[in-house]
Short mmCIF file of the C-alpha atoms (twelve columns), coordinates in Angstrom:
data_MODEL
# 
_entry.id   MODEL 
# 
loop_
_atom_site.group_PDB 
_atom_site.id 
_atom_site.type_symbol 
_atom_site.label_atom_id 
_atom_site.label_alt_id 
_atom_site.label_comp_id 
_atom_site.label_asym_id 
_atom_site.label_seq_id 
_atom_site.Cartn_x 
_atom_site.Cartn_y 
_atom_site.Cartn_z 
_atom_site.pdbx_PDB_model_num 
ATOM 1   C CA . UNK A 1   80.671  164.760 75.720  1 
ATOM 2   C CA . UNK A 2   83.851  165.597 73.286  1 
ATOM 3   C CA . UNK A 3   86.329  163.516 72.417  1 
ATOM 4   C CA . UNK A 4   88.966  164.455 74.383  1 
ATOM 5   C CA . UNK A 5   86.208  163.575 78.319  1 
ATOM 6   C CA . UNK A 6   85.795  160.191 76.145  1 
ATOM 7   C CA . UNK A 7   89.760  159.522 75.801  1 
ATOM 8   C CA . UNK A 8   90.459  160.513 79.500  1 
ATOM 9   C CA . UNK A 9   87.394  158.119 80.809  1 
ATOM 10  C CA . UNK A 10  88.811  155.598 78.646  1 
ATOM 11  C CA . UNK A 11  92.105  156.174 80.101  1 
ATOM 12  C CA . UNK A 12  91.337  156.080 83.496  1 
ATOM 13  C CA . UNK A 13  89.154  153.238 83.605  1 
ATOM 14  C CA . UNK A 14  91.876  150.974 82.060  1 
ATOM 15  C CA . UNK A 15  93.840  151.816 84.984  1 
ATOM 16  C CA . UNK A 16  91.122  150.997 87.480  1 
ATOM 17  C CA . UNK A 17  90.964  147.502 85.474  1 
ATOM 18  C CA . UNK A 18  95.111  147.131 85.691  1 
ATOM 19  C CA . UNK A 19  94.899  148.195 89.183  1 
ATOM 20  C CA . UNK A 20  92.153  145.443 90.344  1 
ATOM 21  C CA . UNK A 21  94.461  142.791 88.153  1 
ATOM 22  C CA . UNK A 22  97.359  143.401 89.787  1 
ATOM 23  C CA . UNK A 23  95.559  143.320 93.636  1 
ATOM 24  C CA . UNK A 24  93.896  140.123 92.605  1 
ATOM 25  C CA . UNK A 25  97.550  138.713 91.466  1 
ATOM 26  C CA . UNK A 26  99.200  139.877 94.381  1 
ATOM 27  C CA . UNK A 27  96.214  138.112 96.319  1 
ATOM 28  C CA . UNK A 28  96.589  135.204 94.674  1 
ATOM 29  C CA . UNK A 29  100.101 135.357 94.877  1 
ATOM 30  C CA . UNK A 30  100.164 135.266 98.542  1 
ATOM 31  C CA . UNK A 31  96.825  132.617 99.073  1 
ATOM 32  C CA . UNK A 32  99.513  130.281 96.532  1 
ATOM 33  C CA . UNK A 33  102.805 131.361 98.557  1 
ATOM 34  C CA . UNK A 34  100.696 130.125 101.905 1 
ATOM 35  C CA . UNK A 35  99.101  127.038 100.503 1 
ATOM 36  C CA . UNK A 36  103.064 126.818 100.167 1 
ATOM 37  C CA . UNK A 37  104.400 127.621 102.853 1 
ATOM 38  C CA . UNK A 38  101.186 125.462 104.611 1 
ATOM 39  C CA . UNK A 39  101.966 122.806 102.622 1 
ATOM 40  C CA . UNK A 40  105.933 122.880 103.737 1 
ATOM 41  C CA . UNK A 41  105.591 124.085 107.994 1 
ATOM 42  C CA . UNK A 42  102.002 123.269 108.359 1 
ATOM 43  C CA . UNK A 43  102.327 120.451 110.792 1 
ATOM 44  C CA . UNK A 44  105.171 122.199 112.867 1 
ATOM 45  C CA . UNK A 45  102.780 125.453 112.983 1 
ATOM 46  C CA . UNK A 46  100.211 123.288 113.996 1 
ATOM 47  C CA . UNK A 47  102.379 121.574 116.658 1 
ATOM 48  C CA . UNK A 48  103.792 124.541 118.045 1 
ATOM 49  C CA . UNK A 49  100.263 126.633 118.356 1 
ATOM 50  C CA . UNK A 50  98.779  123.156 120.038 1 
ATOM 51  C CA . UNK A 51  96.619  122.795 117.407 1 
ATOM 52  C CA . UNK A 52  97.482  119.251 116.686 1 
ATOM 53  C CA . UNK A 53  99.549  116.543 118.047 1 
ATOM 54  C CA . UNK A 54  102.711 114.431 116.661 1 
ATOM 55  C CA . UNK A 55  101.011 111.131 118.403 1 
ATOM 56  C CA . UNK A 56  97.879  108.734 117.586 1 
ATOM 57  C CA . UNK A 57  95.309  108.592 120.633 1 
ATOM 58  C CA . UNK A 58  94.723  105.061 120.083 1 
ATOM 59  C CA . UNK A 59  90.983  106.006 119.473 1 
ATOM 60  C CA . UNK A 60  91.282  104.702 115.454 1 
ATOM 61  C CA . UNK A 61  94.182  101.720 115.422 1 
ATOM 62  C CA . UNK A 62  93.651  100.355 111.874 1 
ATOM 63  C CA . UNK A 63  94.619  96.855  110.297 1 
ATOM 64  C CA . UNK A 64  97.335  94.388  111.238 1 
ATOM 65  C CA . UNK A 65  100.993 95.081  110.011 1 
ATOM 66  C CA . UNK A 66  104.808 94.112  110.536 1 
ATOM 67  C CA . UNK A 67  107.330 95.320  111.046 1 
ATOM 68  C CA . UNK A 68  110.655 94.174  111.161 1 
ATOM 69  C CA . UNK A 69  113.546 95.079  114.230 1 
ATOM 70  C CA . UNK A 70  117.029 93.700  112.994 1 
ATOM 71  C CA . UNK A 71  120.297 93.277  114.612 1 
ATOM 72  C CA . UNK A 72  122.186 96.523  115.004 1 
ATOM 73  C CA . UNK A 73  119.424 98.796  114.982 1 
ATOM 74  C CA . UNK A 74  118.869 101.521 116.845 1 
ATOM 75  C CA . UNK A 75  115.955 103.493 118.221 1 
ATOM 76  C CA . UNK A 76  116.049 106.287 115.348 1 
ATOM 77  C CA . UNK A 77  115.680 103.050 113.039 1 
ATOM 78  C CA . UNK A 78  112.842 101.281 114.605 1 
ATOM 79  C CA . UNK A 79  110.552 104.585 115.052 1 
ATOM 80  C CA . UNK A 80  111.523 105.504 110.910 1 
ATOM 81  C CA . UNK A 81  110.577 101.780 110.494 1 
ATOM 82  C CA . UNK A 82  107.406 102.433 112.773 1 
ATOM 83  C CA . UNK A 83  106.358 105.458 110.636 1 
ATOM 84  C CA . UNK A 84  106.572 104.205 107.307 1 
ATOM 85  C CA . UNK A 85  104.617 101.312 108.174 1 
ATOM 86  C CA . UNK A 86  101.855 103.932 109.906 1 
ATOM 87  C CA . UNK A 87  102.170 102.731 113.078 1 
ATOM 88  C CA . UNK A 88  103.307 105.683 114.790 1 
ATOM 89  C CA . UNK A 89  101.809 109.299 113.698 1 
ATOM 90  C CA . UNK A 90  105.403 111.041 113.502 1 
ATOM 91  C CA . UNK A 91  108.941 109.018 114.155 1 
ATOM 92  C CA . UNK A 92  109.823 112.016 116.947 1 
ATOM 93  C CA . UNK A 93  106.590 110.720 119.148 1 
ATOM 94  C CA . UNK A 94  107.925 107.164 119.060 1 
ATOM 95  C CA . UNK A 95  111.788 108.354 119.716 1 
ATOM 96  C CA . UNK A 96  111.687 110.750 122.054 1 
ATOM 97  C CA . UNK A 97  108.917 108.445 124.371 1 
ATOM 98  C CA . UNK A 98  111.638 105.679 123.391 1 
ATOM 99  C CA . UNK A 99  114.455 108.073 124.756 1 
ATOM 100 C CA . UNK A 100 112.591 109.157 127.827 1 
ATOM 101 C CA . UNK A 101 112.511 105.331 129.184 1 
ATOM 102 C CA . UNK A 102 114.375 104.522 132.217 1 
ATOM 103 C CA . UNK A 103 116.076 101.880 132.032 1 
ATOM 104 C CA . UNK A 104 116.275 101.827 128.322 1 
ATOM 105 C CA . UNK A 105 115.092 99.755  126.192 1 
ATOM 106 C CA . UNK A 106 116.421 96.926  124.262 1 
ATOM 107 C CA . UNK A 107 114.590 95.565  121.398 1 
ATOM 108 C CA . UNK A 108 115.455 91.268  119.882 1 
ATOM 109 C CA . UNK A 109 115.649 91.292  116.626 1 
ATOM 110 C CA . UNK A 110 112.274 89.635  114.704 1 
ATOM 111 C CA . UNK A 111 109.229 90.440  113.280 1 
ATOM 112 C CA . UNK A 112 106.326 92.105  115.042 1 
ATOM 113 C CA . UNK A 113 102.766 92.106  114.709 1 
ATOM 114 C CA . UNK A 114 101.232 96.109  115.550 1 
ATOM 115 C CA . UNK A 115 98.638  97.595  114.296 1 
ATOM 116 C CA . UNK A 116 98.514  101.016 112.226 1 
ATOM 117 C CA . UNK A 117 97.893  104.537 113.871 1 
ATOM 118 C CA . UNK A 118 98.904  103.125 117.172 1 
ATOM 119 C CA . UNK A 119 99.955  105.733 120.030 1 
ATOM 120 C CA . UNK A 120 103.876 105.930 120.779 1 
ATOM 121 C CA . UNK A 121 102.809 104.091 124.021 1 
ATOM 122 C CA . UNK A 122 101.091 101.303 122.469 1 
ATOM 123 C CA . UNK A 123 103.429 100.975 120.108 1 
ATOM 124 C CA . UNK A 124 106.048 100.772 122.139 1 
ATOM 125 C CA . UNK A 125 104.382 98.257  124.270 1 
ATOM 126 C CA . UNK A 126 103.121 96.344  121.623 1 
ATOM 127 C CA . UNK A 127 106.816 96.084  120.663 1 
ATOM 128 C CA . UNK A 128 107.954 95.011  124.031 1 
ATOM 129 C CA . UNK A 129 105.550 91.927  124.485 1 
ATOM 130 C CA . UNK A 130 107.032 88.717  123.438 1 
ATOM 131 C CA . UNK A 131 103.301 87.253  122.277 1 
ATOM 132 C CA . UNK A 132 103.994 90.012  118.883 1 
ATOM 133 C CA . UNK A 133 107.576 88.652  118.054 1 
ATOM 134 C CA . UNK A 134 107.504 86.006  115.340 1 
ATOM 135 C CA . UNK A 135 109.852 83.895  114.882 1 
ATOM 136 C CA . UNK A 136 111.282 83.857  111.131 1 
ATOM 137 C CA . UNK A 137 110.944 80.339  109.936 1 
ATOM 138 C CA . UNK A 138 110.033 78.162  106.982 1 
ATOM 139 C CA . UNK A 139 109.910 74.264  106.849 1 
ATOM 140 C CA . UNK A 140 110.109 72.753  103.157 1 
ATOM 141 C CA . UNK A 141 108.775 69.617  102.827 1 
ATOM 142 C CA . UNK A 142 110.322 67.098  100.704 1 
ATOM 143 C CA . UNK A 143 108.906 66.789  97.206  1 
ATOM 144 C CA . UNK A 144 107.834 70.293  96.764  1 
ATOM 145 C CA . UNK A 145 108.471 72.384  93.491  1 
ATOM 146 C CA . UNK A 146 111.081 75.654  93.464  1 
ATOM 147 C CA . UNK A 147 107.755 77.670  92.961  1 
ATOM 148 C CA . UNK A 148 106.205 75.744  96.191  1 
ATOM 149 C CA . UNK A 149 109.453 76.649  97.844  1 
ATOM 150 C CA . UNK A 150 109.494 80.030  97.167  1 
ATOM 151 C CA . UNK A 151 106.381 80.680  98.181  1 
ATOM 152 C CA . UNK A 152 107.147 79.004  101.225 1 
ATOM 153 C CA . UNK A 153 110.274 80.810  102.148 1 
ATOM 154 C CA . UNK A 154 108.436 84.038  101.406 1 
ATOM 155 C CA . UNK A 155 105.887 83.722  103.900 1 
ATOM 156 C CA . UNK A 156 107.965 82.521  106.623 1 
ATOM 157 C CA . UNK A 157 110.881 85.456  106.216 1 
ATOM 158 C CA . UNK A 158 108.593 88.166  105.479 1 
ATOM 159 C CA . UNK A 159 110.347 89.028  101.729 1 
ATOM 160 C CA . UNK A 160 108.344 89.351  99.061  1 
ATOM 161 C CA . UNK A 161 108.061 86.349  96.701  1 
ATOM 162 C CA . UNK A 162 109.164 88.772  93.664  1 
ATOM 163 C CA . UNK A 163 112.325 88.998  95.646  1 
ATOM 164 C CA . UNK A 164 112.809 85.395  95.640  1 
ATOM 165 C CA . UNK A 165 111.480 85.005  92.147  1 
ATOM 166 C CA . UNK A 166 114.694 87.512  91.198  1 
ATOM 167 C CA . UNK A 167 116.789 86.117  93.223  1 
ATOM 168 C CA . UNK A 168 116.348 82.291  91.855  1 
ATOM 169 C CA . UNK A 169 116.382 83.311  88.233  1 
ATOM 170 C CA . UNK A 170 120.373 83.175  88.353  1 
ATOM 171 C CA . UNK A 171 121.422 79.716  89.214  1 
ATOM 172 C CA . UNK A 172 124.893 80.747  88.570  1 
ATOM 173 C CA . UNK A 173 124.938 82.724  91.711  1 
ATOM 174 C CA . UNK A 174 124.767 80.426  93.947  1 
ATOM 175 C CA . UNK A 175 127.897 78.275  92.679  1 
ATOM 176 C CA . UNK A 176 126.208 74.922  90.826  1 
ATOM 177 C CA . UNK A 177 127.785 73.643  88.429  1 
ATOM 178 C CA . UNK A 178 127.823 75.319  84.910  1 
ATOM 179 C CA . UNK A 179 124.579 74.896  82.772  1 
ATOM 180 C CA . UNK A 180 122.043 73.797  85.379  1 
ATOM 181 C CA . UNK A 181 119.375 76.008  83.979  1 
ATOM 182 C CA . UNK A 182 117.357 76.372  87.137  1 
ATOM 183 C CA . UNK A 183 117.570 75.685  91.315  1 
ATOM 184 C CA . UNK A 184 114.907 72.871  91.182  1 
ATOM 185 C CA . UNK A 185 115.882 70.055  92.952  1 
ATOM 186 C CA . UNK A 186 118.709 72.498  94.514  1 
ATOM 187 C CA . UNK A 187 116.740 73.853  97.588  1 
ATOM 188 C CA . UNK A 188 117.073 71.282  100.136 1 
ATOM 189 C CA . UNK A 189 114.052 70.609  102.098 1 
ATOM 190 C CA . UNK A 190 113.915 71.260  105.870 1 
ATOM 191 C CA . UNK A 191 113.518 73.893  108.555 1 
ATOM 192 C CA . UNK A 192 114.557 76.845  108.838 1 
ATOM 193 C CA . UNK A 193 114.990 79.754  110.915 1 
ATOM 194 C CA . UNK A 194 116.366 82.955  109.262 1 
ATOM 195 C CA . UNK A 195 117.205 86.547  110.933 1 
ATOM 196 C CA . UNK A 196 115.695 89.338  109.900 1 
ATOM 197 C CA . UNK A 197 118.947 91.414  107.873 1 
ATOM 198 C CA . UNK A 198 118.800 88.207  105.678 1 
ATOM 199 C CA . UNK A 199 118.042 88.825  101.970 1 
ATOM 200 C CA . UNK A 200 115.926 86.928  99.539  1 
ATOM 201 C CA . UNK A 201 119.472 85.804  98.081  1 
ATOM 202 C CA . UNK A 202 120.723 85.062  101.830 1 
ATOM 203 C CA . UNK A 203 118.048 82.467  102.306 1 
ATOM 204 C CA . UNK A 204 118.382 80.873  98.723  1 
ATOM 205 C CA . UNK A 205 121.977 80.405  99.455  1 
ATOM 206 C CA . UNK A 206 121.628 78.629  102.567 1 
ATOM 207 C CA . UNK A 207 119.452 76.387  101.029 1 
ATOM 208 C CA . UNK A 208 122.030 75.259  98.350  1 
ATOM 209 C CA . UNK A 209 124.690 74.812  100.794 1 
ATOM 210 C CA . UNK A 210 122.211 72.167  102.374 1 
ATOM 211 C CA . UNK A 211 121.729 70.464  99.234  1 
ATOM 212 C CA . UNK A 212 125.670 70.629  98.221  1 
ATOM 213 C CA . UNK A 213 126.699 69.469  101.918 1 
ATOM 214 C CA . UNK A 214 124.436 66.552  101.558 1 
ATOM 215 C CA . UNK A 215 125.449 65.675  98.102  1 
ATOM 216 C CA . UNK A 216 129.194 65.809  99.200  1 
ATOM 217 C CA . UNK A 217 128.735 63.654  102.145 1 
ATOM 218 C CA . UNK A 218 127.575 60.696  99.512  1 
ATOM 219 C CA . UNK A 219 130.538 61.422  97.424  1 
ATOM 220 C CA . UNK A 220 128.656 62.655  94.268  1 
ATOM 221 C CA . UNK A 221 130.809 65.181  91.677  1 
ATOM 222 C CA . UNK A 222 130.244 67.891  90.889  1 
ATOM 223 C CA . UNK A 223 129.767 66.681  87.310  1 
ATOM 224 C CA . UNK A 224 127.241 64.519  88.231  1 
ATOM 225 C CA . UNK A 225 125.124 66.621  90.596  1 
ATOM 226 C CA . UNK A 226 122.507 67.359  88.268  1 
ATOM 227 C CA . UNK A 227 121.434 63.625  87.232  1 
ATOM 228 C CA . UNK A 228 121.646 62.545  90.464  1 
ATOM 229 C CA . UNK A 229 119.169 65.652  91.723  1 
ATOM 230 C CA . UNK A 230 116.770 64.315  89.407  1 
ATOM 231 C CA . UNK A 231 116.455 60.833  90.008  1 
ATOM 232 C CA . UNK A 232 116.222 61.437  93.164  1 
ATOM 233 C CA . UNK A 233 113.831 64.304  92.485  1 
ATOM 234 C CA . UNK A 234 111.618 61.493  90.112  1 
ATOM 235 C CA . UNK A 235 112.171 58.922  93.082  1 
ATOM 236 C CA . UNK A 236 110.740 61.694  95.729  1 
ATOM 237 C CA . UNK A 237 107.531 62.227  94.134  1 
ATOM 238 C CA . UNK A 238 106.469 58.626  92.742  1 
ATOM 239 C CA . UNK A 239 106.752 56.911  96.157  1 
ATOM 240 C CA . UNK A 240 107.125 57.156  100.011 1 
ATOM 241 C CA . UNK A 241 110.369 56.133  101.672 1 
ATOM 242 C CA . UNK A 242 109.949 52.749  102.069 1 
ATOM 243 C CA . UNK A 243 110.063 51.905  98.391  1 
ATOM 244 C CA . UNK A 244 112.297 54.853  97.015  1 
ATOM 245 C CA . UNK A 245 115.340 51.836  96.578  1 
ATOM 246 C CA . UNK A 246 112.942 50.088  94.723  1 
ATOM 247 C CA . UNK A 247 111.915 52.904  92.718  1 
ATOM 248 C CA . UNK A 248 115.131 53.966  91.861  1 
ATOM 249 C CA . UNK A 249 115.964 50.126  90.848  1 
ATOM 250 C CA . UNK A 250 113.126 50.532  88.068  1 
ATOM 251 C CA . UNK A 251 114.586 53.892  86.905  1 
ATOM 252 C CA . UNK A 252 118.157 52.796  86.337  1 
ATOM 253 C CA . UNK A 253 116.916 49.406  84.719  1 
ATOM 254 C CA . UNK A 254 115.098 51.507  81.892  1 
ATOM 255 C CA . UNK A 255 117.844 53.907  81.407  1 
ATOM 256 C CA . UNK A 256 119.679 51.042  80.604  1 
ATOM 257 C CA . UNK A 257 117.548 49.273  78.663  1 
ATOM 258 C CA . UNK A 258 116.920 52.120  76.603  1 
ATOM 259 C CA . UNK A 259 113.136 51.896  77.629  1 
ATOM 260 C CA . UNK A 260 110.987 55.131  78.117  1 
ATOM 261 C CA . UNK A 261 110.993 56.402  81.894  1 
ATOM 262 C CA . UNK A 262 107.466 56.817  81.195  1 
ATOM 263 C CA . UNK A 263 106.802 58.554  85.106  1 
ATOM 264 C CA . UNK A 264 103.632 60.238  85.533  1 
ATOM 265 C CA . UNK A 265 105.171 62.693  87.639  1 
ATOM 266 C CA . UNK A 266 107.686 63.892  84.971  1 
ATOM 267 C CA . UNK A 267 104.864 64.120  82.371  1 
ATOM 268 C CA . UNK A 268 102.759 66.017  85.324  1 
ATOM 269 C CA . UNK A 269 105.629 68.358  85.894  1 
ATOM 270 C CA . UNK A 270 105.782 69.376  82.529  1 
ATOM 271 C CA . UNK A 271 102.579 70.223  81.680  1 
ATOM 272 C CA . UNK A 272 101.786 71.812  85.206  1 
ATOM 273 C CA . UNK A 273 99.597  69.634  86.489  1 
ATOM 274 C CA . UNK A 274 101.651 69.507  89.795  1 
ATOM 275 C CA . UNK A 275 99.308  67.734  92.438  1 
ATOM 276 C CA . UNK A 276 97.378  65.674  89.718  1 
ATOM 277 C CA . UNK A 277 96.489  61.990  91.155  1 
ATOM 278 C CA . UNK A 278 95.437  60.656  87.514  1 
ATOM 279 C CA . UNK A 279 97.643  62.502  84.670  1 
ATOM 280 C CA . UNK A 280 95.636  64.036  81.515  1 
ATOM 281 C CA . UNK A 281 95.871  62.438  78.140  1 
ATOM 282 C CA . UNK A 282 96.940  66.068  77.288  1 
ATOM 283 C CA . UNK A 283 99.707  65.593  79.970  1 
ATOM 284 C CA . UNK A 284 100.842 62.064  78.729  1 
ATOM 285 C CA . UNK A 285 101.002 63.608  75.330  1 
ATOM 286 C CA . UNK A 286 102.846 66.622  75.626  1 
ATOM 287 C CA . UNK A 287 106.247 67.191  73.984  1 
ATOM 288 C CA . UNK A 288 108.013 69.019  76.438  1 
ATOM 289 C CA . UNK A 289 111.697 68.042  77.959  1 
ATOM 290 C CA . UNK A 290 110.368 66.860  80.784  1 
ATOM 291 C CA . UNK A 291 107.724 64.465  79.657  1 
ATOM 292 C CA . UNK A 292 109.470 60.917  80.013  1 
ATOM 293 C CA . UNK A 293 106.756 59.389  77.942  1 
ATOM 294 C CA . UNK A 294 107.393 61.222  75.017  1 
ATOM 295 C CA . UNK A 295 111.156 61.176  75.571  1 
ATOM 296 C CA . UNK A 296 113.520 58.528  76.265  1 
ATOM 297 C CA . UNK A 297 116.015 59.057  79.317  1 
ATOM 298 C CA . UNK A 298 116.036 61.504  82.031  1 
ATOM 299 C CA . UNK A 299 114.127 64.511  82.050  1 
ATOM 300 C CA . UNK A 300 116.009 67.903  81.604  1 
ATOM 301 C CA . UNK A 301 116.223 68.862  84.806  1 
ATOM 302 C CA . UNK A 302 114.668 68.049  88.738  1 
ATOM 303 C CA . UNK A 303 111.046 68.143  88.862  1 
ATOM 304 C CA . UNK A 304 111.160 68.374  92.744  1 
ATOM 305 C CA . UNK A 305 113.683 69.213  95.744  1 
ATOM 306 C CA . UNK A 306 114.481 65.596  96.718  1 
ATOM 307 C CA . UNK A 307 115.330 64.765  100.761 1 
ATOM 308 C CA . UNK A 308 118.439 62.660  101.823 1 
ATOM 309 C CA . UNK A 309 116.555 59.664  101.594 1 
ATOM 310 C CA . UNK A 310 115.917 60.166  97.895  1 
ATOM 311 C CA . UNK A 311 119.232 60.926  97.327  1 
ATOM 312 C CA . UNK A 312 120.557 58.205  98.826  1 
ATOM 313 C CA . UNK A 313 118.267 55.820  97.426  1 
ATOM 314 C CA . UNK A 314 119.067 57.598  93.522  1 
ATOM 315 C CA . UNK A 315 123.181 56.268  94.636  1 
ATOM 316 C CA . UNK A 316 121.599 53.210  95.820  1 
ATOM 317 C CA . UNK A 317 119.002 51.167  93.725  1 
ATOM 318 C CA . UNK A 318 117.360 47.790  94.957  1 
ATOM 319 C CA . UNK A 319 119.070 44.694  93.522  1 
ATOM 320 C CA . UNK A 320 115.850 43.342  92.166  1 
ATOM 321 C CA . UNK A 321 114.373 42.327  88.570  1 
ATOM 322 C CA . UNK A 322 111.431 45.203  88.962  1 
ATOM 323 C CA . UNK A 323 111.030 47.134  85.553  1 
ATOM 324 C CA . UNK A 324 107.103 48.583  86.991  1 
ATOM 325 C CA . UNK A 325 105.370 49.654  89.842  1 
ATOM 326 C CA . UNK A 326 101.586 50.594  90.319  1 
ATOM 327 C CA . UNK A 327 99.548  51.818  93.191  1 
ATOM 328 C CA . UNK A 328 98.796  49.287  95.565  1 
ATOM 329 C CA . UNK A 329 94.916  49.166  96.736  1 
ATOM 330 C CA . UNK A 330 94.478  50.541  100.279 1 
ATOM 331 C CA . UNK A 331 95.219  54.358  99.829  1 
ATOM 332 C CA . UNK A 332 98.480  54.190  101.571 1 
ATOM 333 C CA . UNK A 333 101.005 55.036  99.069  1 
ATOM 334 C CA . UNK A 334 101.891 51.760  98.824  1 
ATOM 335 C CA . UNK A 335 103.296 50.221  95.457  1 
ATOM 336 C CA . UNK A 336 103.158 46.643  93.518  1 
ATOM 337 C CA . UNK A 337 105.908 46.186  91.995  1 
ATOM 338 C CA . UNK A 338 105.999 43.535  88.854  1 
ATOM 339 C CA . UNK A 339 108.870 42.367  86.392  1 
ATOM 340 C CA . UNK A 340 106.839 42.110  82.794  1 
ATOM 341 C CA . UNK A 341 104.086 44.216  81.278  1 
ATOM 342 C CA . UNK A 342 101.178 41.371  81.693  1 
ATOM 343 C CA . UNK A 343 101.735 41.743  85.279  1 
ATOM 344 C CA . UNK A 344 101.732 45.621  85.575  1 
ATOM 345 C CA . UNK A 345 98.778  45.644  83.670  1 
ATOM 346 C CA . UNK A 346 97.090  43.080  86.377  1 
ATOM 347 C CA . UNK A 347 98.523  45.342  88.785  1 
ATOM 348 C CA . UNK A 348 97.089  48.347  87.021  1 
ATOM 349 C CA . UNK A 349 93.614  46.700  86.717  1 
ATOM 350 C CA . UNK A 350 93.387  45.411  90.504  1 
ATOM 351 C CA . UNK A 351 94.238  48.956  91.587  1 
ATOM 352 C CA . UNK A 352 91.120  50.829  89.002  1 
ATOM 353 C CA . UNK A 353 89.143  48.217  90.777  1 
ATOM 354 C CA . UNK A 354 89.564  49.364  94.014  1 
ATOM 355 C CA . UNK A 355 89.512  52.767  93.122  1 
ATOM 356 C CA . UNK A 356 85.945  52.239  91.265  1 
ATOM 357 C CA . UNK A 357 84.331  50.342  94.780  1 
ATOM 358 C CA . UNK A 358 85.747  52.964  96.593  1 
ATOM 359 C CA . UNK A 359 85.193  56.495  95.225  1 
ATOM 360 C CA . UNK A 360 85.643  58.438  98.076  1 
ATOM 361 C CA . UNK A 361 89.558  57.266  98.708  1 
ATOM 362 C CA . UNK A 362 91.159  60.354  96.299  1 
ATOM 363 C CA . UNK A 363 92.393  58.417  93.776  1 
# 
């Protein structure tokens, strides 16, 4: 073989080797242009050859989910709502079954327990049974911590507690006076039902008003809001209602006085021990603004969103001589009340008695 056979074989089979490179691109050109195109109008190809359907046969309903119908609403609404929860397969299955009814239908506003990959039927009729509407609602019980309340309010409205977490973190918002560094003591406790276009912020607010409204029916300024919220909020968790006058009577004695506050619940508050029956040397101990043995006066701030009845009795003190109280023995949330330190610390030592013959009574 000369040269010149060797040059022209050489020639030719680089062209067979750019010719197969540029049939494999152009294959793989068009396999990537369809996985594309697939990718883009798959499911309407698929619809329109009958090779699929835009509906759930019911055959494979997953887990438990809400969803939530609010005023104003229309249909287009509730099946984009229905979708993105996967409910419904496709939002078109649920509105045009939704469109089809005669006489149409009219959804209430609330939340409603479905389930996912539900048919456009079932949904629909899932949505049209009163037994799935919930009613929004939250009842706050008197005593309970912002965090408490939160949690509280975000379980009964649906909103995440982040939301209300965000929402809370500006005090200012909500119009109390200037300074008060947080909403504790703020959110009054009580039921309530909310709607569902209300906002974390909506349902915060409405609280506030509570608490304002009742602190303007007993007169109190607006410069003297925050002291009253927390005796009231000490008064709410260191008794029960028949002794919160009394209560109160010990607190303002000390503060005049000039005698520590020394209130297990303040010191309990502060060092998180929320729900503690005995409080923790640690707790007793801890220098924090809140800890009334450590620190003469009133705490910082509320440890607790006080009821009327603590409010009124914070205005209102007993006209007694009572600088202590104790828990009385029976496990009733009674207290003994005493005027001098030898007879608290009788008090004291009558209730670890009972406590020690009777372990089983919580405290």
């Amino acid at each position: 073989m000369n040269a010149r056979s060797s040059e022209q074989e050489g020639r030719t089979g680089r062209r067979v080797l750019i010719s197969l490179l540029v049939a494999l691109l152009l294959l793989g050109g068009l396999a990537g242009a369809g996985a594309f195109l697939w990718s883009q109008y798959g499911e309407q190809i698929s619809l329109a050859m009958g090779w699929s359907t835009n509906d759930y046969d019911d055959s494979d309903q997953g887990e438990e989910v809400t969803v939530a119908i609010r005023s104003g609403e229309i249909g287009s609404d509730i099946a984009a709502s229905l979708h993105k929860a996967g409910v419904v397969k496709t939002s078109d299955a649920f509105y045009e079954l939704l469109l089809a009814q005669q006489p149409q239908v009219e959804f209430l506003p609330g939340v409603y327990t479905v389930r996912e990959r539900m048919s456009a039927q079932a949904a629909l009729d899932a949505l049209k049974d009163p037994a799935n509407r919930r009613q929004l609602s939250a009842t706050i019980p008197e005593g309970l911590t912002i965090e408490g309340t939160l949690e509280r309010l975000s379980q009964g409205s649906g909103i995440p507690y982040e939301e209300f977490a965000a929402a809370a973190a500006d005090p200012a918002a909500y119009g109390v006076p200037a300074g008060v560094p947080s909403l504790e003591g703020w959110l009054f406790p009580a039921t309530y039902e909310f709607s569902p276009e209300m906002t974390a912020q909506d349902i915060i607010a409405l609280l506030v008003s509570h608490q304002v409204q009742v602190l303007d029916e007993f007169g109190v300024p607006e410069a003297d809001r925050e002291r009253v919220l927390t005796i009231a909020s000490i008064v709410q968790r260191e008794g029960r209602d028949a002794d919160f006058a009394m209560i109160s009577q010990v607190i303002h004695k000390r503060l005049a006085i000039d005698m520590a506050l020394g209130m297990d619940s303040t010191a309990q508050y502060g060092s998180g021990e929320h729900g503690s029956f005995w409080s923790s040397d640690e707790a007793l101990s801890d220098d924090n603004p809140w800890n009334t043995y450590v620190h003469k006066g009133l705490p910082i701030g509320p440890i607790s969103n006080p009821g009327r009845a603590a409010v009124d009795a914070a205005l209102h003190p007993a006209d007694t001589d009572w600088l202590f109280f104790v828990n009385a023995p029976g496990g009733n949330g009674a207290l003994t009340f005493t005027s001098n330190e030898a007879d608290h610390e009788a008090a004291v030592q009558v209730y670890r008695d009972w406590c020690a013959a009777t372990p089983d009574s919580g405290c």
